C-alpha positions as a Python dict, from the first residue, in 0.01 Angstrom:
ca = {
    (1, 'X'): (0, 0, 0),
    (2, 'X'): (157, 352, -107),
    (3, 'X'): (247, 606, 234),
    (4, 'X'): (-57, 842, 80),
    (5, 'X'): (-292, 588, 170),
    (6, 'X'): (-104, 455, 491),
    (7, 'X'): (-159, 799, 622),
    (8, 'X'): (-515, 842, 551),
    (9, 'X'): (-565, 504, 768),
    (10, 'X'): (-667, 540, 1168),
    (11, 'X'): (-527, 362, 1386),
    (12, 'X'): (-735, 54, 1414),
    (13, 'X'): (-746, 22, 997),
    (14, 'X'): (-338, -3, 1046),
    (15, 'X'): (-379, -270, 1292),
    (16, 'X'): (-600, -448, 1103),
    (17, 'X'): (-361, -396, 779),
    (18, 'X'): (-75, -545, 1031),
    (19, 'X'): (-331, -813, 1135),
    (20, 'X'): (-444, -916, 784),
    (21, 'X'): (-62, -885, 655),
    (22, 'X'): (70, -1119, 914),
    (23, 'X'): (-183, -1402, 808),
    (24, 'X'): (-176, -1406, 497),
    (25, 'X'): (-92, -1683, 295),
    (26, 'X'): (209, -1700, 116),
    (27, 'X'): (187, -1862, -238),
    (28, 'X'): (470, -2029, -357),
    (29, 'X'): (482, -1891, -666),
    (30, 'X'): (753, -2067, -874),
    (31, 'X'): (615, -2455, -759),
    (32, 'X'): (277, -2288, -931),
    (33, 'X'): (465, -2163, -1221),
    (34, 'X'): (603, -2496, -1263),
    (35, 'X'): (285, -2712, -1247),
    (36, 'X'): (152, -2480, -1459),
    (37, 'X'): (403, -2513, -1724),
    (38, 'X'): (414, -2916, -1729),
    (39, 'X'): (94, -2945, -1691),
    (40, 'X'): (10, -2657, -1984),
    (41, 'X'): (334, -2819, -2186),
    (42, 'X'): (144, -3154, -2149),
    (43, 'X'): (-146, -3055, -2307),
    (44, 'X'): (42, -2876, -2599),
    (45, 'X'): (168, -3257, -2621),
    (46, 'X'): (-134, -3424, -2640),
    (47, 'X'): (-267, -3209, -2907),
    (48, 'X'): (43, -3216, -3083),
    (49, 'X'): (-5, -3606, -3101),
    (50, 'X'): (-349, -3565, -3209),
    (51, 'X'): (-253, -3323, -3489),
    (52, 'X'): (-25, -3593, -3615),
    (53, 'X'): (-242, -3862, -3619),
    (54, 'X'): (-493, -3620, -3851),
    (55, 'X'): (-179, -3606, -4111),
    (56, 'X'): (-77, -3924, -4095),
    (57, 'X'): (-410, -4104, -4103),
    (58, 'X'): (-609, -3929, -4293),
    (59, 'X'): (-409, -3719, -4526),
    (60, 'X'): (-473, -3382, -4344),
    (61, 'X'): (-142, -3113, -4449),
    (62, 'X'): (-17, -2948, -4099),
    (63, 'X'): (-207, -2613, -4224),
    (64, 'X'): (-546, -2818, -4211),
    (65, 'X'): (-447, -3039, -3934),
    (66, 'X'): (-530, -2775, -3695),
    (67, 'X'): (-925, -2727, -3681),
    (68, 'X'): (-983, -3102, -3617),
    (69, 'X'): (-757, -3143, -3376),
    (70, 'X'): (-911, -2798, -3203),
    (71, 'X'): (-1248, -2931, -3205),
    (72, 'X'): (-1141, -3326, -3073),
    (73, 'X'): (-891, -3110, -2756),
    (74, 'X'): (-1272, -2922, -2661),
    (75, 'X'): (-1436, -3248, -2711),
    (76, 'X'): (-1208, -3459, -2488),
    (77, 'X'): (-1199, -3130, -2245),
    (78, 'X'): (-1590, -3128, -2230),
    (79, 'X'): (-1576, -3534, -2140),
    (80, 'X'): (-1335, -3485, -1852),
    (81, 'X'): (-1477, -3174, -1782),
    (82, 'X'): (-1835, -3403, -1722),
    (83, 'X'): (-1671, -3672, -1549),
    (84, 'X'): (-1488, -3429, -1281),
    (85, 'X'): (-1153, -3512, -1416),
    (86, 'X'): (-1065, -3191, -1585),
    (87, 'X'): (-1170, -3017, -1274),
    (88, 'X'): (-905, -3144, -1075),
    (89, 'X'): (-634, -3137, -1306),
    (90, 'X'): (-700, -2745, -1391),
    (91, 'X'): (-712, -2675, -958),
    (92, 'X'): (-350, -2856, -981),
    (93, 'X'): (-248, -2684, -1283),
    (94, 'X'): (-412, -2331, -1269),
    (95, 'X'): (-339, -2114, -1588),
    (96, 'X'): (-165, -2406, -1753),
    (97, 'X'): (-507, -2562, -1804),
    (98, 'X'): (-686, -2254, -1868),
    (99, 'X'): (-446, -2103, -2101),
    (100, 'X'): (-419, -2353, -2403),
    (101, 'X'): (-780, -2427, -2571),
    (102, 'X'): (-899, -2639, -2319),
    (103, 'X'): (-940, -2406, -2084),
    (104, 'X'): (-1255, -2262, -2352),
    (105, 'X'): (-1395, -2607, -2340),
    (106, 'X'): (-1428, -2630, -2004),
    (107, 'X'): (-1561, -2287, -1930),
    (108, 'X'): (-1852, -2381, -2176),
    (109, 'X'): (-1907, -2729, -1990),
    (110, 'X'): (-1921, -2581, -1688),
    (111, 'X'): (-2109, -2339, -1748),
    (112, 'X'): (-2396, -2595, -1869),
    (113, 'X'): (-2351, -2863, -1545),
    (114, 'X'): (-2436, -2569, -1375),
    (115, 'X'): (-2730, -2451, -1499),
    (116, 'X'): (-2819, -2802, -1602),
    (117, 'X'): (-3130, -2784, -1355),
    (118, 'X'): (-3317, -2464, -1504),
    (119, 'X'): (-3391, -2687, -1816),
    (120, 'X'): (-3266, -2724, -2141),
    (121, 'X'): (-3319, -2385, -2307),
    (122, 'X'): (-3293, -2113, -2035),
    (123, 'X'): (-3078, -2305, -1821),
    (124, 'X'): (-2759, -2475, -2035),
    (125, 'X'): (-2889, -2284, -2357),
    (126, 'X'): (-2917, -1945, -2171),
    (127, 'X'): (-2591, -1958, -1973),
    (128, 'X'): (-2328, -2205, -2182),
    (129, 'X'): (-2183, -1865, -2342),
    (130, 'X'): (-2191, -1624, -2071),
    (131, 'X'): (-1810, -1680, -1986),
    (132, 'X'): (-1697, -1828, -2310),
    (133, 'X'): (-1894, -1575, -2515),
    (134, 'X'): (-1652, -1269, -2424),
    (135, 'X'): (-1384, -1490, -2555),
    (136, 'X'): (-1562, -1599, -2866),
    (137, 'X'): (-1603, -1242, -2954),
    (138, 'X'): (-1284, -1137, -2873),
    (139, 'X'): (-1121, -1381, -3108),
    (140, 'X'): (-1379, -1227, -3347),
    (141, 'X'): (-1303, -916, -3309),
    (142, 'X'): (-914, -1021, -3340),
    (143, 'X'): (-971, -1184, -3666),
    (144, 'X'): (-1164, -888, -3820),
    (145, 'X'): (-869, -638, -3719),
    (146, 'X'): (-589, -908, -3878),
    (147, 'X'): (-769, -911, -4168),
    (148, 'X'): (-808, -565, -4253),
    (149, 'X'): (-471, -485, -4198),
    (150, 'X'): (-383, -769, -4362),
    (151, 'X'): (-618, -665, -4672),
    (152, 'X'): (-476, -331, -4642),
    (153, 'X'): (-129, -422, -4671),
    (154, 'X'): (-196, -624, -4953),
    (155, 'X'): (-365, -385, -5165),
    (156, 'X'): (-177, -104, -5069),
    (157, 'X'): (127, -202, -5006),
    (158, 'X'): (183, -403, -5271),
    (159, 'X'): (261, -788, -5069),
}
């Protein structure tokens, strides 16, 4: 907390700082960081594995490789995700399970077990995009703006 607002405090607000302060819980930061980035990495490596299956089994190049093996990560994410698996991995993991694609499927699975109980339409219908929506129009929004400055490079500047 800055001094200005250290001054501003009475007395009993700066002994319940010092209270609060001396209790808190310490993280340990780099044993998260490191879950985080085996856990994340090990996803990447699944996916990866998946990816090459699609080109070697069915003829897919690496460019076109990618949405199938998108859609079968936020399948398998939505079936552990279901089953309670996913759950526990991503409380272990933190933002290496939320980071890579995954972390979409799970917010949209989630979302529906719990509304699963208002019925079909307002419940799961009504709520499976409230989280994952802001991210489905951000990447939207993304593509729009890398396109038209891709378009206008290209017919202005000549690429």
């Amino acid at each position: 907390m800055s001094d200005n607002k250290k001054k501003n405090l009475t007395p009993v607000q700066q002994e319940y700082q010092q209270f609060q302060s001396d209790r808190e819980v310490k993280r340990p930061i780099l044993k998260n960081c490191i879950k985080a980035f085996l856990i994340g990495g090990l996803i990447c490596l699944v996916g990866q594995c998946i990816q090459t299956f699609f080109i070697y089994n069915f003829n897919f190049t690496e460019q076109t490789a990618g949405d199938p093996t998108i859609a079968v990560m936020i399948f398998l994410t939505m079936l552990l995700t279901g089953f309670g698996v996913y759950d526990r991995l991503a409380q272990f993991a933190g933002a290496g399970s939320a980071v890579p694609v995954t972390g979409f499927g799970n917010a949209v699975i989630s979302a529906c077990i719990e509304h699963r109980t208002e019925g079909m339409i307002l419940g799961v219908g009504g709520n499976m995009f409230k989280l994952a929506g802001s991210v489905i129009m951000s990447g939207v929004f993304a593509a729009f703006v890398i396109a038209l400055i891709k378009t206008i490079l290209v017919e202005w500047g000549g690429l």
